[in-house]
Structures are given as structure tokens and as C-alpha cells.
Amino acid sequence: MRVTTDFSVIPDQYSKHAPAPLQEDGMAIMSFPFYVDQLKPGTQYLHWALVDDDAIPVCGFQWIHWAVANVPVDALMFDMNDAQAVEIPEDFSRMMMSMVPEALCGRNSTAGSMIGSDNPQVYMHYVGPQPPDADHYYKLMVWESEQPLELGQGFWLNQMYHELNKAQINDPAWLYLVGRQ
């Protein structure tokens, strides 16, 4: 499996540089598009997370920007001639429930007790990079599976990791992207 984007630096509209209409509670909320191809035969579901390990020295923990599980591959195929190619469209985070109701939104770091957001439009979806100290590297990890994971809406990333481990799915495809200060 391979994960790609059309950029290596996260464009402004998906980060802290987003215009006000694309922000909620000071956070960018429009998710960026990406592509997944070279899926293994039999892959039925995709699961992913976007994290910032460069946040550890700043706030003391890995910042979770986006967590998604149980997205059916057949709902997102963009080339009917290539059953192993999927496009995750721009703003998928906010459109996901209407596009693919069986998919699951995980909580991001704004939901934790350190931040305590009470706005599900923020803590249950993508929130864009906001590096305060320097450019950060963001890791987008994508896993594939034949069966859905046993999770519920609003899962925590560690729960997804446990379910992936139970299913012996431990080898994500990943991609580093830069978020500008």
C-alpha cells in the first residue's frame, strides 16, 4: 500500500493559516485530500491517523490531529479501472458522516483533559496543524483490513491501536508532511 498527496508542505487552507470560514474555535477544520493505492487484494476498509510527534517537546505528548476507522474502500474508489486506488477527498472529515455513514470518527487531542474542547465539530474531526515554535513534521498513517475494527463513534486513538493489534494489522503505510509555523 502507498499513501500520497499532491504536496509535501500542508497548504494554508488545511492549517493554522486557514481563512476564518475554514476555522472553528481557532482550529482549521477542512481536511486535506490524499490518495491510497496499491491496496492488497481483499482490502475492504481503511483506517488512518494524523499525528504530530514534534508536539512532544511543546506540550508533553503526541498531538492527534485526525483519527478515522472503518472507511469502506468501495465507497471511495476514484478509478473504476483500478480497484486498488482510493481518493480521500478534500474536507472528508466534515463530509464523512453523510458520504460514508458506517465510517467512524475518532477524537483528536482537543478532546483530552488538557484542552477539554466541548465542541464535537472540533474534537471529533480533523484539526489542522498549528505548530507554535517551528515547522513540524506530521505523520499520516494508513492501515488496511478485510474486516471492520470493533470501535464506536468517538473512539480514542489508543483504542484503534489496540484493535489493529488484535487483528494483527501492524504495518501502516505512512507519509510525512510539513506543517508551517
PDB file of C-alpha atoms in Angstrom:
ATOM      1  CA  MET A   1       0.000   0.000   0.000  1.00  0.00           C
ATOM      2  CA  ARG A   2       1.143   3.541  -0.743  1.00  0.00           C
ATOM      3  CA  VAL A   3      -0.092   6.917   0.579  1.00  0.00           C
ATOM      4  CA  THR A   4       0.466  10.094  -1.431  1.00  0.00           C
ATOM      5  CA  THR A   5      -0.617  13.724  -1.597  1.00  0.00           C
ATOM      6  CA  ASP A   6      -0.142  16.436  -4.197  1.00  0.00           C
ATOM      7  CA  PHE A   7       2.033  18.405  -1.726  1.00  0.00           C
ATOM      8  CA  SER A   8       4.752  17.912   0.876  1.00  0.00           C
ATOM      9  CA  VAL A   9       4.017  21.093   2.860  1.00  0.00           C
ATOM     10  CA  ILE A  10       0.451  21.195   4.140  1.00  0.00           C
ATOM     11  CA  PRO A  11      -1.308  24.024   2.261  1.00  0.00           C
ATOM     12  CA  ASP A  12      -2.560  27.003   4.259  1.00  0.00           C
ATOM     13  CA  GLN A  13      -6.261  26.176   3.952  1.00  0.00           C
ATOM     14  CA  TYR A  14      -5.692  22.991   5.991  1.00  0.00           C
ATOM     15  CA  SER A  15      -3.561  24.604   8.736  1.00  0.00           C
ATOM     16  CA  LYS A  16      -3.458  27.461  11.217  1.00  0.00           C
ATOM     17  CA  HIS A  17      -3.148  29.776   8.210  1.00  0.00           C
ATOM     18  CA  ALA A  18      -6.672  28.867   7.016  1.00  0.00           C
ATOM     19  CA  PRO A  19      -9.111  31.727   6.424  1.00  0.00           C
ATOM     20  CA  ALA A  20     -11.686  32.290   9.167  1.00  0.00           C
ATOM     21  CA  PRO A  21     -14.554  30.481   7.351  1.00  0.00           C
ATOM     22  CA  LEU A  22     -12.421  27.296   7.410  1.00  0.00           C
ATOM     23  CA  GLN A  23     -11.782  27.515  11.165  1.00  0.00           C
ATOM     24  CA  GLU A  24     -13.788  26.554  14.215  1.00  0.00           C
ATOM     25  CA  ASP A  25     -12.664  27.625  17.695  1.00  0.00           C
ATOM     26  CA  GLY A  26      -9.404  28.852  16.147  1.00  0.00           C
ATOM     27  CA  MET A  27      -8.624  25.483  14.501  1.00  0.00           C
ATOM     28  CA  ALA A  28      -8.502  24.666  10.786  1.00  0.00           C
ATOM     29  CA  ILE A  29     -11.285  22.168  10.133  1.00  0.00           C
ATOM     30  CA  MET A  30     -11.091  21.382   6.421  1.00  0.00           C
ATOM     31  CA  SER A  31      -9.133  18.156   5.941  1.00  0.00           C
ATOM     32  CA  PHE A  32      -6.696  17.755   3.074  1.00  0.00           C
ATOM     33  CA  PRO A  33      -7.101  15.241   0.238  1.00  0.00           C
ATOM     34  CA  PHE A  34      -4.837  12.221  -0.113  1.00  0.00           C
ATOM     35  CA  TYR A  35      -4.592   9.045  -2.145  1.00  0.00           C
ATOM     36  CA  VAL A  36      -4.102   5.413  -1.224  1.00  0.00           C
ATOM     37  CA  ASP A  37      -3.149   2.921  -3.887  1.00  0.00           C
ATOM     38  CA  GLN A  38      -1.532  -0.472  -4.295  1.00  0.00           C
ATOM     39  CA  LEU A  39      -4.031  -1.922  -1.812  1.00  0.00           C
ATOM     40  CA  LYS A  40      -3.680  -5.603  -1.029  1.00  0.00           C
ATOM     41  CA  PRO A  41      -6.280  -7.829  -2.691  1.00  0.00           C
ATOM     42  CA  GLY A  42      -9.184  -8.324  -0.298  1.00  0.00           C
ATOM     43  CA  THR A  43      -8.819  -4.942   1.408  1.00  0.00           C
ATOM     44  CA  GLN A  44     -12.279  -3.753   2.380  1.00  0.00           C
ATOM     45  CA  TYR A  45     -11.581  -0.997   4.955  1.00  0.00           C
ATOM     46  CA  LEU A  46      -9.133   1.811   5.584  1.00  0.00           C
ATOM     47  CA  HIS A  47      -8.210   3.363   8.929  1.00  0.00           C
ATOM     48  CA  TRP A  48      -5.909   6.333   9.466  1.00  0.00           C
ATOM     49  CA  ALA A  49      -4.383   8.797  11.884  1.00  0.00           C
ATOM     50  CA  LEU A  50      -2.547  12.082  11.513  1.00  0.00           C
ATOM     51  CA  VAL A  51      -0.211  12.808  14.424  1.00  0.00           C
ATOM     52  CA  ASP A  52       2.457  15.326  15.382  1.00  0.00           C
ATOM     53  CA  ASP A  53       5.379  13.915  17.357  1.00  0.00           C
ATOM     54  CA  ASP A  54       7.138  17.297  17.177  1.00  0.00           C
ATOM     55  CA  ALA A  55       4.463  18.491  19.631  1.00  0.00           C
ATOM     56  CA  ILE A  56       6.010  16.363  22.400  1.00  0.00           C
ATOM     57  CA  PRO A  57       8.637  18.949  23.459  1.00  0.00           C
ATOM     58  CA  VAL A  58       5.993  21.713  23.200  1.00  0.00           C
ATOM     59  CA  CYS A  59       3.071  20.209  25.144  1.00  0.00           C
ATOM     60  CA  GLY A  60       4.418  16.936  26.548  1.00  0.00           C
ATOM     61  CA  PHE A  61       2.515  14.498  24.331  1.00  0.00           C
ATOM     62  CA  GLN A  62       1.946  13.433  20.731  1.00  0.00           C
ATOM     63  CA  TRP A  63      -0.769  15.636  19.249  1.00  0.00           C
ATOM     64  CA  ILE A  64      -3.536  13.713  17.465  1.00  0.00           C
ATOM     65  CA  HIS A  65      -4.965  15.747  14.591  1.00  0.00           C
ATOM     66  CA  TRP A  66      -7.222  13.172  12.973  1.00  0.00           C
ATOM     67  CA  ALA A  67      -8.318   9.579  13.573  1.00  0.00           C
ATOM     68  CA  VAL A  68     -10.688   7.638  11.316  1.00  0.00           C
ATOM     69  CA  ALA A  69     -11.696   3.968  11.193  1.00  0.00           C
ATOM     70  CA  ASN A  70     -13.801   1.607   9.089  1.00  0.00           C
ATOM     71  CA  VAL A  71     -13.949   3.561   5.846  1.00  0.00           C
ATOM     72  CA  PRO A  72     -15.164   1.124   3.165  1.00  0.00           C
ATOM     73  CA  VAL A  73     -12.796   1.120   0.201  1.00  0.00           C
ATOM     74  CA  ASP A  74     -15.599   0.675  -2.327  1.00  0.00           C
ATOM     75  CA  ALA A  75     -17.207   3.943  -1.152  1.00  0.00           C
ATOM     76  CA  LEU A  76     -14.129   5.941  -2.171  1.00  0.00           C
ATOM     77  CA  MET A  77     -12.715   4.355  -5.328  1.00  0.00           C
ATOM     78  CA  PHE A  78     -11.865   7.090  -7.795  1.00  0.00           C
ATOM     79  CA  ASP A  79     -10.775   4.970 -10.749  1.00  0.00           C
ATOM     80  CA  MET A  80     -13.222   2.226 -11.586  1.00  0.00           C
ATOM     81  CA  ASN A  81     -10.481   0.555 -13.633  1.00  0.00           C
ATOM     82  CA  ASP A  82      -8.210   0.301 -10.578  1.00  0.00           C
ATOM     83  CA  ALA A  83      -9.805  -1.487  -7.618  1.00  0.00           C
ATOM     84  CA  GLN A  84      -6.665  -0.798  -5.614  1.00  0.00           C
ATOM     85  CA  ALA A  85      -6.824   3.025  -5.748  1.00  0.00           C
ATOM     86  CA  VAL A  86      -8.760   5.261  -3.355  1.00  0.00           C
ATOM     87  CA  GLU A  87      -9.024   9.029  -3.038  1.00  0.00           C
ATOM     88  CA  ILE A  88      -9.831  10.646   0.281  1.00  0.00           C
ATOM     89  CA  PRO A  89     -11.361  13.938  -0.894  1.00  0.00           C
ATOM     90  CA  GLU A  90     -10.789  17.400   0.500  1.00  0.00           C
ATOM     91  CA  ASP A  91     -12.983  18.137   3.549  1.00  0.00           C
ATOM     92  CA  PHE A  92     -13.717  14.436   4.003  1.00  0.00           C
ATOM     93  CA  SER A  93     -13.589  14.880   7.768  1.00  0.00           C
ATOM     94  CA  ARG A  94     -16.697  17.062   7.811  1.00  0.00           C
ATOM     95  CA  MET A  95     -18.470  15.246   4.942  1.00  0.00           C
ATOM     96  CA  MET A  96     -17.692  11.723   6.133  1.00  0.00           C
ATOM     97  CA  MET A  97     -20.893  11.028   8.050  1.00  0.00           C
ATOM     98  CA  SER A  98     -23.086  11.943   5.079  1.00  0.00           C
ATOM     99  CA  MET A  99     -20.816  10.299   2.478  1.00  0.00           C
ATOM    100  CA  VAL A 100     -19.981   7.118   4.386  1.00  0.00           C
ATOM    101  CA  PRO A 101     -22.226   6.777   7.466  1.00  0.00           C
ATOM    102  CA  GLU A 102     -20.653   3.496   8.581  1.00  0.00           C
ATOM    103  CA  ALA A 103     -17.211   5.108   8.954  1.00  0.00           C
ATOM    104  CA  LEU A 104     -16.093   6.172  12.415  1.00  0.00           C
ATOM    105  CA  CYS A 105     -14.672   9.477  13.628  1.00  0.00           C
ATOM    106  CA  GLY A 106     -12.126   9.280  16.400  1.00  0.00           C
ATOM    107  CA  ARG A 107     -11.333  12.010  18.898  1.00  0.00           C
ATOM    108  CA  ASN A 108      -8.364  14.273  18.413  1.00  0.00           C
ATOM    109  CA  SER A 109      -6.206  15.829  21.129  1.00  0.00           C
ATOM    110  CA  THR A 110      -8.572  18.746  21.686  1.00  0.00           C
ATOM    111  CA  ALA A 111     -10.937  16.253  23.359  1.00  0.00           C
ATOM    112  CA  GLY A 112      -8.447  15.285  26.048  1.00  0.00           C
ATOM    113  CA  SER A 113      -8.460  16.717  29.555  1.00  0.00           C
ATOM    114  CA  MET A 114      -5.507  19.024  28.765  1.00  0.00           C
ATOM    115  CA  ILE A 115      -7.554  21.008  26.218  1.00  0.00           C
ATOM    116  CA  GLY A 116     -11.093  19.909  27.052  1.00  0.00           C
ATOM    117  CA  SER A 117     -12.929  21.060  23.934  1.00  0.00           C
ATOM    118  CA  ASP A 118     -16.663  20.554  24.257  1.00  0.00           C
ATOM    119  CA  ASN A 119     -17.296  21.227  20.566  1.00  0.00           C
ATOM    120  CA  PRO A 120     -17.789  17.968  18.624  1.00  0.00           C
ATOM    121  CA  GLN A 121     -17.248  19.894  15.353  1.00  0.00           C
ATOM    122  CA  VAL A 122     -13.672  20.290  16.594  1.00  0.00           C
ATOM    123  CA  TYR A 123     -12.794  17.269  18.748  1.00  0.00           C
ATOM    124  CA  MET A 124     -14.485  14.623  16.548  1.00  0.00           C
ATOM    125  CA  HIS A 125     -12.918  15.687  13.250  1.00  0.00           C
ATOM    126  CA  TYR A 126      -9.718  16.853  11.608  1.00  0.00           C
ATOM    127  CA  VAL A 127      -7.944  19.804  13.177  1.00  0.00           C
ATOM    128  CA  GLY A 128      -5.122  21.298  11.176  1.00  0.00           C
ATOM    129  CA  PRO A 129      -1.522  21.885  12.167  1.00  0.00           C
ATOM    130  CA  GLN A 130      -0.764  24.797  14.494  1.00  0.00           C
ATOM    131  CA  PRO A 131       2.943  24.500  15.280  1.00  0.00           C
ATOM    132  CA  PRO A 132       3.805  27.342  17.684  1.00  0.00           C
ATOM    133  CA  ASP A 133       7.588  27.019  17.765  1.00  0.00           C
ATOM    134  CA  ALA A 134       8.857  25.848  14.353  1.00  0.00           C
ATOM    135  CA  ASP A 135       7.764  23.859  11.330  1.00  0.00           C
ATOM    136  CA  HIS A 136       6.615  20.381  12.426  1.00  0.00           C
ATOM    137  CA  TYR A 137       6.526  17.022  10.669  1.00  0.00           C
ATOM    138  CA  TYR A 138       3.091  15.391  10.643  1.00  0.00           C
ATOM    139  CA  LYS A 139       2.820  11.654  10.121  1.00  0.00           C
ATOM    140  CA  LEU A 140      -0.168  10.335   8.187  1.00  0.00           C
ATOM    141  CA  MET A 141      -0.506   6.591   8.824  1.00  0.00           C
ATOM    142  CA  VAL A 142      -2.999   4.414   6.921  1.00  0.00           C
ATOM    143  CA  TRP A 143      -3.901   0.790   7.679  1.00  0.00           C
ATOM    144  CA  GLU A 144      -5.923  -1.606   5.527  1.00  0.00           C
ATOM    145  CA  SER A 145      -8.094  -4.506   6.654  1.00  0.00           C
ATOM    146  CA  GLU A 146     -10.555  -7.070   5.373  1.00  0.00           C
ATOM    147  CA  GLN A 147     -12.887  -6.625   8.369  1.00  0.00           C
ATOM    148  CA  PRO A 148     -14.050  -3.515  10.237  1.00  0.00           C
ATOM    149  CA  LEU A 149     -12.464  -2.740  13.597  1.00  0.00           C
ATOM    150  CA  GLU A 150     -14.610  -3.101  16.713  1.00  0.00           C
ATOM    151  CA  LEU A 151     -14.829   0.559  17.658  1.00  0.00           C
ATOM    152  CA  GLY A 152     -17.577   3.116  18.225  1.00  0.00           C
ATOM    153  CA  GLN A 153     -18.010   6.741  17.213  1.00  0.00           C
ATOM    154  CA  GLY A 154     -15.689   8.939  19.221  1.00  0.00           C
ATOM    155  CA  PHE A 155     -13.056   6.257  19.797  1.00  0.00           C
ATOM    156  CA  TRP A 156      -9.644   7.229  21.146  1.00  0.00           C
ATOM    157  CA  LEU A 157      -6.557   6.569  19.032  1.00  0.00           C
ATOM    158  CA  ASN A 158      -5.130   4.124  21.568  1.00  0.00           C
ATOM    159  CA  GLN A 159      -8.325   2.049  21.206  1.00  0.00           C
ATOM    160  CA  MET A 160      -7.782   1.910  17.448  1.00  0.00           C
ATOM    161  CA  TYR A 161      -4.181   0.818  18.003  1.00  0.00           C
ATOM    162  CA  HIS A 162      -5.415  -1.985  20.306  1.00  0.00           C
ATOM    163  CA  GLU A 163      -7.961  -3.159  17.721  1.00  0.00           C
ATOM    164  CA  LEU A 164      -5.371  -3.073  14.947  1.00  0.00           C
ATOM    165  CA  ASN A 165      -3.040  -5.113  17.137  1.00  0.00           C
ATOM    166  CA  LYS A 166      -5.786  -7.666  17.913  1.00  0.00           C
ATOM    167  CA  ALA A 167      -6.400  -8.027  14.183  1.00  0.00           C
ATOM    168  CA  GLN A 168      -2.630  -8.341  13.651  1.00  0.00           C
ATOM    169  CA  ILE A 169      -2.585  -5.255  11.434  1.00  0.00           C
ATOM    170  CA  ASN A 170       0.635  -3.579  12.466  1.00  0.00           C
ATOM    171  CA  ASP A 171       2.203  -2.314   9.267  1.00  0.00           C
ATOM    172  CA  PRO A 172       0.742   1.004   8.108  1.00  0.00           C
ATOM    173  CA  ALA A 173       1.707   2.894   5.021  1.00  0.00           C
ATOM    174  CA  TRP A 174       2.774   6.349   6.079  1.00  0.00           C
ATOM    175  CA  LEU A 175       3.812   9.731   4.809  1.00  0.00           C
ATOM    176  CA  TYR A 176       5.464  12.727   6.480  1.00  0.00           C
ATOM    177  CA  LEU A 177       4.082  16.186   5.701  1.00  0.00           C
ATOM    178  CA  VAL A 178       5.391  19.533   6.893  1.00  0.00           C
ATOM    179  CA  GLY A 179       3.187  21.991   8.752  1.00  0.00           C
ATOM    180  CA  ARG A 180       4.471  25.556   8.658  1.00  0.00           C
ATOM    181  CA  GLN A 181       4.810  27.661  11.790  1.00  0.00           C
TER     182      GLN A 181
END
